[in-house]
Amino acid sequence: MAQWTSAVGPAQLARQLQAQQQRPAGPGARKPPAYRALADGIRLLVLEGRVPVAARLPAERELALALTVSRTTVAAAYEALRAEGFLESRRGAGSWTAVPAGNPLPARGLEPLPPEALGSMIDLGCAALPAPEPWLTRGVQGALEELPPYAHTHGDYPAGLPALRQMLADRYTARGIPTMPEQIMVTTGAMGAMDAICHLFAGRGERIAVESPSYANILQLMREAGARLVPVAMSEGLGGWDLSRWRQVLRDAAPRLAYVVADFHNPTGALADEDQRRQLVDAARSAGTVLVVDETMTELRLDDDLEMPRPVCAFDPAGSTVLTVGSASKAFWAGMRIGWVRAAPDVVRSLVAARAYADLGTPVLEQLGVNWLMGTGGWEEAVKLRRDQARENRDALVAAIRRELPEWEFSVPQGGLTLWVRTGGLSGSRLAEAGERVGVRVPSGPRFGVDGAFEGYVRLPFTVSGAVADEAAARLAAAARLVESGAGGGTEPPRSFVA
């Protein structure tokens, strides 16, 4: 019986490996033997989860042809991986990826570092901040006061509590987009919203157009749903959306869905202007593509003089083309796990009907807490605290990176929680691995791309400030020195895996 559960084709693996080599390793780096470089490249793909564990690798001859190297080089690389525990083989069954005994399987998303590990590791993997107290406590207390009538019911509200649906509809109306509660479904976070949308609209094999780069966890959710991702390149820096590219992709690929983060894009921080929003909606409507707009960062405007453009759904108020996803996770607290979808009433009904076979509904107490905050003005006070904290963190992190790593390049966004950094010619994957060794956890650029793109980038969130930001930058500089010296791609596995 075969020990592998999936397979990686030679052309696909070659593309991923070659993407790692698109930028030089850095000045003074030692050039390893060809077989060692190949083994290190495959190992990094496994550690990052871009090649799954228990995936069958191409035969030696097939991969040699795809990479235009000798079969001897591939055979030596496979032998090195077997010796290190990253490859297993059996005659007649081929070779498949593995992880060394005693190490956890690598995750493919960006899960938070376990709290018990925070003492020795600075976590730059998760773009989320602590709760803005005292508003979390007040919201929970307010929810408890309103809970008794709901406690006498079964507690399942697949579309969400009527009071919260009305509250969210009223908030959209106040933003200039008339909305009925029938256009709102409350979900378990934005991820729950995206999961429901993907299952309804994008069955296995369906195409989904995505920004390149885009939010790593959503990309992985779509992959797990069996979607075929069609990347659309973002402009450099904060330029954002190239509408000629979008029109071409929507016309030629005819994707069922398109996913965009128009407000303080994750990871680049770009903000789409009104003309880009209008053109994007028009292009999606013309192509018959459902446009999913992620608004989870929309309230995190960090520069006071910035005038926000109208929401994307303002250009499709009925919700027939644009599905809007919102969340309390970034603007308030990730632990609240409250998200929502705004769409046409018939789409909401379909989402609700499909949800009956998933989670039945979102926890009542958390819904009551968000409703209490939004109804009392506590939400606005909490968001103000969140903006102040994120702004302070952004400025501290920018200053620290510029001081410790002046050759790294980035544009400072006016909002959101993330900084997209070009790493001066260093491999983002190797930086992530070296960072684990020196006590800083950072996600590499390829997590935010499709099929190995963005090897020369890392994403840094605005989650640390003051002395911790200084120390994080110092550790990143130490990781960069390891990579430059050639020590960042050694054969020893890191202490833990980047999630």
Coordinates of C-alpha atoms in Angstrom, one line a residue:
M1 CA 0.0 0.0 0.0
A2 CA 1.4 3.5 -0.9
Q3 CA 2.4 5.7 1.9
W4 CA 1.7 8.9 0.1
T5 CA -1.6 10.8 0.0
S6 CA -1.0 13.3 -2.7
A7 CA 1.5 13.9 -5.5
V8 CA 3.6 16.9 -6.8
G9 CA 4.3 16.9 -10.5
P10 CA 7.8 17.6 -11.9
A11 CA 6.8 20.9 -13.6
Q12 CA 5.0 22.2 -10.4
L13 CA 8.0 21.3 -8.2
A14 CA 10.4 22.8 -10.6
R15 CA 8.5 26.1 -10.6
Q16 CA 8.4 26.3 -6.9
L17 CA 12.1 25.5 -6.6
Q18 CA 13.1 28.0 -9.3
A19 CA 11.1 30.7 -7.6
Q20 CA 13.4 30.3 -4.6
Q21 CA 16.4 31.1 -6.7
Q22 CA 15.0 34.2 -8.5
R23 CA 16.8 36.5 -6.2
P24 CA 20.5 36.1 -5.1
A25 CA 21.1 34.7 -1.7
G26 CA 23.1 37.7 -0.5
P27 CA 26.6 39.1 -0.5
G28 CA 29.2 36.7 0.8
A29 CA 27.0 33.7 0.8
R30 CA 28.7 30.3 0.2
K31 CA 27.3 28.5 -2.9
P32 CA 26.5 25.0 -1.9
P33 CA 26.8 22.0 -4.2
A34 CA 24.0 21.5 -6.6
Y35 CA 22.5 18.5 -4.8
R36 CA 22.7 20.3 -1.5
A37 CA 20.9 23.4 -2.9
L38 CA 18.2 21.1 -4.3
A39 CA 17.8 19.2 -1.0
D40 CA 17.6 22.5 0.9
G41 CA 15.0 23.8 -1.5
I42 CA 12.7 20.8 -1.2
R43 CA 13.2 20.8 2.6
L44 CA 12.1 24.5 2.8
L45 CA 9.0 23.8 0.7
V46 CA 8.1 21.0 3.2
L47 CA 8.8 23.1 6.3
E48 CA 6.6 25.9 4.9
G49 CA 3.8 23.5 4.0
R50 CA 3.9 24.5 0.3
V51 CA 4.7 20.9 -0.5
P52 CA 2.5 18.8 1.9
V53 CA 3.8 16.1 4.1
A54 CA 3.2 12.6 2.6
A55 CA 3.3 14.0 -1.0
R56 CA 4.8 11.8 -3.6
L57 CA 7.7 13.5 -5.3
P58 CA 8.6 13.1 -9.0
A59 CA 10.9 10.3 -10.1
E60 CA 14.5 11.2 -10.2
R61 CA 14.6 11.2 -14.0
E62 CA 11.4 13.3 -14.3
L63 CA 12.7 16.0 -11.9
A64 CA 16.1 16.1 -13.5
L65 CA 14.5 16.8 -16.9
A66 CA 12.2 19.5 -15.4
L67 CA 15.2 21.2 -13.7
T68 CA 17.7 20.6 -16.5
V69 CA 20.2 19.0 -14.0
S70 CA 21.7 15.6 -14.0
R71 CA 19.9 12.6 -12.6
T72 CA 22.9 12.1 -10.2
T73 CA 22.2 15.5 -8.7
V74 CA 18.5 14.6 -8.0
A75 CA 19.5 11.2 -6.6
A76 CA 22.0 12.8 -4.2
A77 CA 19.5 15.3 -3.1
Y78 CA 16.9 12.7 -2.4
E79 CA 19.4 10.6 -0.5
A80 CA 20.3 13.7 1.7
L81 CA 16.6 14.3 2.4
R82 CA 16.2 10.6 3.4
A83 CA 19.1 10.8 5.8
E84 CA 17.6 14.0 7.4
G85 CA 14.2 12.5 7.8
F86 CA 12.4 14.6 5.2
L87 CA 11.9 11.9 2.6
E88 CA 10.8 8.2 2.7
S89 CA 11.0 5.8 -0.1
R90 CA 10.0 2.3 -0.9
R91 CA 10.7 0.2 -4.0
G92 CA 7.7 0.3 -6.3
A93 CA 5.9 3.1 -4.3
G94 CA 8.3 5.9 -5.0
S95 CA 9.5 8.6 -2.6
W96 CA 7.3 10.9 -0.5
T97 CA 7.9 13.8 1.8
A98 CA 8.1 13.5 5.6
V99 CA 9.2 15.3 8.7
P100 CA 11.8 14.1 11.1
A101 CA 10.6 12.0 14.1
G102 CA 9.6 14.2 17.1
N103 CA 8.8 17.3 15.1
P104 CA 5.2 18.6 14.6
L105 CA 3.7 18.7 11.1
P106 CA 4.0 22.1 9.5
A107 CA 0.9 24.2 9.3
R108 CA 0.0 25.9 6.1
G109 CA -1.8 28.9 7.5
L110 CA -0.7 31.6 9.9
E111 CA -2.0 30.3 13.2
P112 CA -1.0 32.3 16.4
L113 CA 2.0 31.0 18.3
P114 CA 0.8 29.1 21.4
P115 CA 0.9 31.4 24.5
E116 CA 3.3 29.2 26.3
A117 CA 5.9 29.8 23.6
L118 CA 5.7 33.6 23.7
G119 CA 8.4 34.0 26.4
S120 CA 11.2 33.0 24.2
M121 CA 9.8 33.8 20.7
I122 CA 8.7 37.1 19.3
D123 CA 5.6 36.3 17.2
L124 CA 5.4 38.3 14.0
G125 CA 3.3 35.6 12.3
C126 CA -0.1 36.7 13.4
A127 CA -1.6 40.1 12.5
A128 CA -3.8 40.4 15.6
L129 CA -3.6 42.6 18.7
P130 CA -4.7 42.1 22.3
A131 CA -8.3 43.1 23.3
P132 CA -8.9 46.8 23.7
E133 CA -9.8 46.9 27.3
P134 CA -11.9 47.9 29.2
W135 CA -14.3 47.5 26.2
L136 CA -14.1 43.7 25.9
T137 CA -15.0 43.3 29.6
R138 CA -17.8 45.9 29.2
G139 CA -19.1 44.2 26.1
V140 CA -19.2 40.8 27.8
Q141 CA -21.0 42.3 30.8
G142 CA -23.5 44.0 28.6
A143 CA -24.1 40.7 26.8
L144 CA -24.7 38.8 30.0
E145 CA -27.4 41.3 31.0
E146 CA -29.1 40.7 27.7
L147 CA -28.7 36.9 27.6
P148 CA -31.6 35.6 29.8
P149 CA -34.3 35.8 27.1
Y150 CA -32.1 34.0 24.6
A151 CA -31.3 31.3 27.2
H152 CA -34.9 30.1 27.0
T153 CA -34.5 29.3 23.3
H154 CA -32.6 26.5 21.5
G155 CA -29.8 29.0 20.8
D156 CA -29.3 28.2 17.1
Y157 CA -29.6 31.2 14.8
P158 CA -28.2 30.2 11.4
A159 CA -28.6 33.7 10.0
G160 CA -27.5 35.4 13.2
L161 CA -29.3 37.1 16.0
P162 CA -32.0 39.4 14.5
A163 CA -30.8 42.3 16.7
L164 CA -27.3 42.1 15.4
R165 CA -28.4 41.6 11.8
Q166 CA -30.5 44.8 12.2
M167 CA -27.5 46.6 13.8
L168 CA -25.1 45.7 11.0
A169 CA -27.7 46.6 8.3
D170 CA -28.2 50.0 10.0
R171 CA -24.4 50.6 10.0
Y172 CA -24.2 49.9 6.3
T173 CA -27.1 52.3 5.7
A174 CA -25.3 54.9 7.7
R175 CA -22.3 54.5 5.4
G176 CA -24.5 55.3 2.4
I177 CA -25.5 51.8 1.3
P178 CA -29.2 51.1 2.2
T179 CA -29.3 47.6 3.6
M180 CA -32.0 45.4 5.1
P181 CA -31.3 42.8 7.8
E182 CA -32.3 40.2 5.2
Q183 CA -29.1 41.1 3.4
I184 CA -26.9 40.1 6.4
M185 CA -25.7 36.8 7.7
V186 CA -23.6 36.6 10.9
T187 CA -20.8 34.1 10.7
T188 CA -18.1 32.7 12.9
G189 CA -15.4 35.2 11.9
A190 CA -14.5 36.2 8.4
M191 CA -13.0 32.8 7.8
G192 CA -16.4 31.3 8.5
A193 CA -17.9 33.7 6.0
M194 CA -15.4 32.9 3.3
D195 CA -15.8 29.1 3.9
A196 CA -19.6 29.4 3.4
I197 CA -19.1 31.5 0.2
C198 CA -16.6 29.2 -1.3
H199 CA -18.7 26.1 -0.7
L200 CA -21.8 27.8 -2.2
F201 CA -20.2 29.4 -5.2
A202 CA -16.9 27.6 -6.0
G203 CA -17.1 23.9 -6.1
R204 CA -14.1 21.7 -6.6
G205 CA -12.3 22.7 -9.8
E206 CA -13.9 26.1 -10.0
R207 CA -11.6 29.1 -10.8
I208 CA -11.2 31.9 -8.2
A209 CA -9.3 35.1 -9.2
V210 CA -7.2 36.4 -6.3
E211 CA -4.8 39.2 -5.8
S212 CA -1.1 38.3 -6.0
P213 CA -0.1 38.6 -3.2
S214 CA -3.1 37.9 -1.0
Y215 CA -4.1 36.8 2.5
A216 CA -2.5 33.5 3.2
N217 CA -5.2 31.8 5.2
I218 CA -7.9 32.6 2.7
L219 CA -5.7 31.3 -0.1
Q220 CA -5.2 28.0 1.8
L221 CA -9.0 27.8 2.6
M222 CA -9.7 28.1 -1.2
R223 CA -7.1 25.4 -2.0
E224 CA -8.6 23.1 0.6
A225 CA -12.0 23.6 -1.0
G226 CA -10.5 22.4 -4.3
A227 CA -10.6 25.7 -6.1
R228 CA -8.2 26.6 -8.9
L229 CA -6.6 29.9 -8.0
V230 CA -5.9 32.5 -10.8
P231 CA -3.5 35.1 -9.5
V232 CA -3.7 38.8 -10.6
A233 CA -0.6 40.7 -9.9
M234 CA -0.8 43.8 -7.7
S235 CA 1.2 46.9 -8.6
E236 CA 4.4 47.7 -6.8
G237 CA 4.3 49.4 -3.4
L238 CA 0.9 50.8 -2.5
G239 CA -0.2 51.2 -6.1
G240 CA -2.7 48.4 -5.6
W241 CA -4.9 47.1 -8.4
D242 CA -4.0 47.0 -12.1
L243 CA -7.5 47.1 -13.6
S244 CA -6.3 46.2 -17.1
R245 CA -4.9 43.0 -15.7
W246 CA -8.1 42.3 -13.8
R247 CA -10.3 42.9 -16.9
Q248 CA -8.1 40.5 -18.9
V249 CA -8.2 37.8 -16.2
L250 CA -11.9 38.1 -15.6
R251 CA -12.6 38.0 -19.4
D252 CA -10.2 35.2 -20.3
A253 CA -10.4 32.9 -17.3
A254 CA -14.1 33.5 -16.5
P255 CA -13.6 32.7 -12.7
R256 CA -16.7 32.0 -10.7
L257 CA -15.4 34.1 -7.8
A258 CA -12.9 36.9 -7.3
Y259 CA -11.5 37.8 -3.9
V260 CA -10.1 41.2 -3.1
V261 CA -9.1 43.2 0.1
A262 CA -9.7 46.8 -1.1
D263 CA -9.3 48.4 2.3
F264 CA -5.7 48.2 3.6
H265 CA -4.8 45.1 1.7
N266 CA -3.3 42.2 3.5
P267 CA -0.3 41.9 3.1
T268 CA 0.7 45.1 1.2
G269 CA -1.5 47.7 3.0
A270 CA -2.7 49.2 -0.3
L271 CA -6.0 51.1 -0.4
A272 CA -8.1 51.0 -3.5
D273 CA -9.4 54.4 -4.7
E274 CA -12.9 55.0 -5.8
D275 CA -12.1 54.7 -9.5
Q276 CA -10.4 51.3 -9.0
R277 CA -13.4 50.1 -7.0
R278 CA -15.9 51.2 -9.6
Q279 CA -13.9 49.6 -12.5
L280 CA -13.4 46.4 -10.5
V281 CA -17.2 46.0 -9.9
D282 CA -18.0 46.8 -13.6
A283 CA -15.4 44.2 -14.8
A284 CA -16.8 41.6 -12.5
R285 CA -20.4 42.3 -13.5
S286 CA -19.4 42.1 -17.2
A287 CA -17.7 38.8 -16.7
G288 CA -20.4 37.2 -14.6
T289 CA -18.0 36.9 -11.7
V290 CA -19.1 37.2 -8.1
L291 CA -16.8 39.7 -6.4
V292 CA -16.0 38.9 -2.7
V293 CA -14.7 42.0 -0.9
D294 CA -12.9 41.5 2.4
E295 CA -13.6 44.5 4.6
T296 CA -11.9 43.2 7.8
M297 CA -9.3 46.0 7.8
T298 CA -11.7 48.9 6.8
E299 CA -11.9 50.6 10.2
L300 CA -8.1 50.6 10.7
R301 CA -7.3 53.9 9.2
L302 CA -4.1 55.0 10.9
D303 CA -3.5 58.4 9.4
D304 CA -6.0 61.0 10.6
D305 CA -5.9 63.1 7.4
L306 CA -6.8 60.1 5.1
E307 CA -10.2 60.4 3.5
M308 CA -11.7 56.9 3.0
P309 CA -13.3 56.0 -0.3
R310 CA -16.8 54.7 -0.5
P311 CA -17.2 50.9 0.2
V312 CA -17.0 48.6 -2.9
C313 CA -20.6 47.6 -2.3
A314 CA -21.6 51.2 -2.9
F315 CA -21.2 50.4 -6.6
D316 CA -23.5 47.4 -6.3
P317 CA -25.9 48.3 -3.6
A318 CA -28.3 45.4 -4.3
G319 CA -25.5 42.9 -3.7
S320 CA -26.0 40.9 -6.9
T321 CA -22.4 41.1 -7.9
V322 CA -20.5 42.1 -4.7
L323 CA -20.5 40.0 -1.5
T324 CA -19.0 42.0 1.4
V325 CA -17.3 40.2 4.3
G326 CA -16.7 42.0 7.6
S327 CA -15.4 41.0 10.9
A328 CA -14.8 42.1 14.5
S329 CA -11.4 40.3 14.6
K330 CA -9.1 43.0 13.3
A331 CA -10.9 46.2 14.4
F332 CA -11.8 44.8 17.9
W333 CA -10.4 41.4 19.0
A334 CA -9.8 38.1 17.2
G335 CA -11.1 36.2 20.2
M336 CA -14.6 37.5 19.6
R337 CA -15.0 35.4 16.4
I338 CA -17.8 37.4 14.9
G339 CA -18.0 38.0 11.2
W340 CA -20.7 38.7 8.7
V341 CA -21.7 38.7 5.0
R342 CA -23.6 41.4 3.2
A343 CA -25.3 40.2 0.0
A344 CA -28.5 40.1 -1.9
P345 CA -31.3 38.5 0.2
D346 CA -31.5 35.4 -2.0
V347 CA -27.8 34.8 -1.7
V348 CA -28.1 35.2 2.1
R349 CA -30.9 32.6 2.1
S350 CA -28.8 30.2 0.2
L351 CA -25.8 30.7 2.5
V352 CA -28.0 30.2 5.5
A353 CA -29.5 27.0 4.0
A354 CA -26.1 25.6 3.3
R355 CA -24.9 26.4 6.8
A356 CA -27.3 24.0 8.4
Y357 CA -24.9 21.2 7.5
A358 CA -21.9 23.0 8.9
D359 CA -22.0 24.9 12.3
L360 CA -25.7 25.8 12.6
G361 CA -24.9 29.3 13.8
T362 CA -22.5 31.7 15.7
P363 CA -22.3 31.7 19.5
V364 CA -25.0 33.9 21.0
L365 CA -23.0 35.5 23.8
E366 CA -20.4 36.9 21.4
Q367 CA -23.1 38.2 19.1
L368 CA -24.8 40.0 22.0
G369 CA -21.4 41.5 23.0
V370 CA -20.8 43.0 19.6
N371 CA -24.4 44.2 19.4
W372 CA -24.0 45.9 22.8
L373 CA -20.8 47.6 21.8
M374 CA -22.2 48.9 18.5
G375 CA -25.4 50.1 20.1
T376 CA -23.7 52.0 23.0
G377 CA -20.8 53.7 21.3
G378 CA -18.4 51.3 22.9
W379 CA -17.4 50.0 19.5
E380 CA -16.2 53.4 18.3
E381 CA -14.2 53.9 21.5
A382 CA -12.6 50.5 21.2
V383 CA -11.7 51.0 17.5
K384 CA -10.1 54.3 18.4
L385 CA -7.9 52.5 21.0
R386 CA -7.1 49.9 18.4
R387 CA -6.1 52.6 15.8
D388 CA -3.9 54.4 18.3
Q389 CA -2.1 51.2 19.3
A390 CA -1.6 50.0 15.7
R391 CA -0.3 53.5 14.7
E392 CA 2.2 53.4 17.5
N393 CA 3.3 49.9 16.6
R394 CA 3.6 50.7 13.0
D395 CA 5.8 53.7 13.6
A396 CA 8.0 51.8 16.0
L397 CA 8.4 48.8 13.7
V398 CA 9.2 51.0 10.7
A399 CA 11.9 52.9 12.6
A400 CA 13.4 49.7 14.0
I401 CA 13.6 48.0 10.6
R402 CA 15.0 51.1 8.9
R403 CA 17.7 51.2 11.6
E404 CA 18.6 47.5 11.7
L405 CA 18.0 46.5 8.1
P406 CA 18.4 49.7 5.9
E407 CA 18.7 47.6 2.7
W408 CA 15.1 46.2 3.1
E409 CA 12.5 48.1 1.1
F410 CA 8.9 48.8 1.9
S411 CA 6.1 51.4 1.5
V412 CA 4.5 52.6 4.8
P413 CA 0.7 52.0 4.5
Q414 CA -1.8 54.5 5.9
G415 CA -3.8 51.8 7.6
G416 CA -4.3 48.1 8.3
L417 CA -1.9 45.9 10.3
T418 CA 0.8 44.7 7.9
L419 CA 4.0 45.8 6.3
W420 CA 5.1 44.1 3.1
V421 CA 8.9 44.1 2.9
R422 CA 11.3 43.3 0.1
T423 CA 14.3 41.6 1.9
G424 CA 17.2 43.0 0.0
G425 CA 17.8 39.9 -2.2
L426 CA 17.5 37.3 0.6
S427 CA 15.2 34.3 0.5
G428 CA 12.1 34.9 2.6
S429 CA 11.8 31.2 3.2
R430 CA 15.3 31.0 4.5
L431 CA 14.8 34.1 6.7
A432 CA 11.7 32.5 8.2
E433 CA 13.7 29.4 9.0
A434 CA 16.6 31.3 10.4
G435 CA 14.3 33.5 12.4
E436 CA 13.0 30.5 14.3
R437 CA 16.6 29.8 15.4
V438 CA 17.2 33.3 16.7
G439 CA 13.8 33.8 18.4
V440 CA 11.6 35.6 15.9
R441 CA 8.7 34.1 14.0
V442 CA 8.0 35.7 10.6
P443 CA 6.0 34.4 7.6
S444 CA 7.8 34.4 4.3
G445 CA 6.4 35.9 1.1
P446 CA 5.5 32.7 -0.7
R447 CA 2.8 32.1 1.8
F448 CA 0.9 35.0 0.3
G449 CA 1.4 34.0 -3.3
V450 CA 0.4 31.2 -5.6
D451 CA 2.9 28.5 -6.6
G452 CA 6.1 29.9 -5.1
A453 CA 5.8 33.6 -5.8
F454 CA 7.3 36.3 -3.6
E455 CA 10.3 34.5 -2.3
G456 CA 12.1 37.8 -1.8
Y457 CA 9.5 39.2 0.7
V458 CA 8.3 38.8 4.3
R459 CA 5.2 40.2 6.0
L460 CA 5.6 42.1 9.3
P461 CA 2.5 42.9 11.3
F462 CA 2.0 45.9 13.6
T463 CA 1.8 43.8 16.8
V464 CA 4.9 44.9 18.7
S465 CA 6.2 48.3 19.9
G466 CA 8.9 49.9 22.0
A467 CA 11.7 47.7 23.1
V468 CA 10.0 44.6 21.7
A469 CA 9.9 46.2 18.2
D470 CA 13.6 47.0 18.6
E471 CA 14.4 43.5 19.6
A472 CA 12.4 42.0 16.8
A473 CA 14.3 44.0 14.3
A474 CA 17.6 43.0 15.8
R475 CA 16.6 39.3 15.7
L476 CA 15.5 39.7 12.0
A477 CA 18.9 41.3 11.3
A478 CA 20.6 38.3 13.0
A479 CA 18.5 36.0 10.9
A480 CA 19.5 37.9 7.8
R481 CA 23.2 37.5 8.7
L482 CA 22.7 33.8 9.0
V483 CA 21.2 33.6 5.6
E484 CA 23.9 35.8 4.1
S485 CA 26.6 33.6 5.5
G486 CA 25.0 30.4 4.2
A487 CA 24.1 29.1 7.7
G488 CA 20.4 29.8 7.2
G489 CA 19.9 26.8 5.0
G490 CA 21.6 24.1 7.0
T491 CA 20.3 20.6 7.6
E492 CA 19.1 20.9 11.2
P493 CA 15.4 21.5 11.5
P494 CA 14.3 24.7 13.3
R495 CA 13.0 24.6 16.8
S496 CA 9.4 25.1 15.7
F497 CA 7.6 25.5 12.5
V498 CA 6.3 28.8 11.1
A499 CA 2.5 28.6 11.0

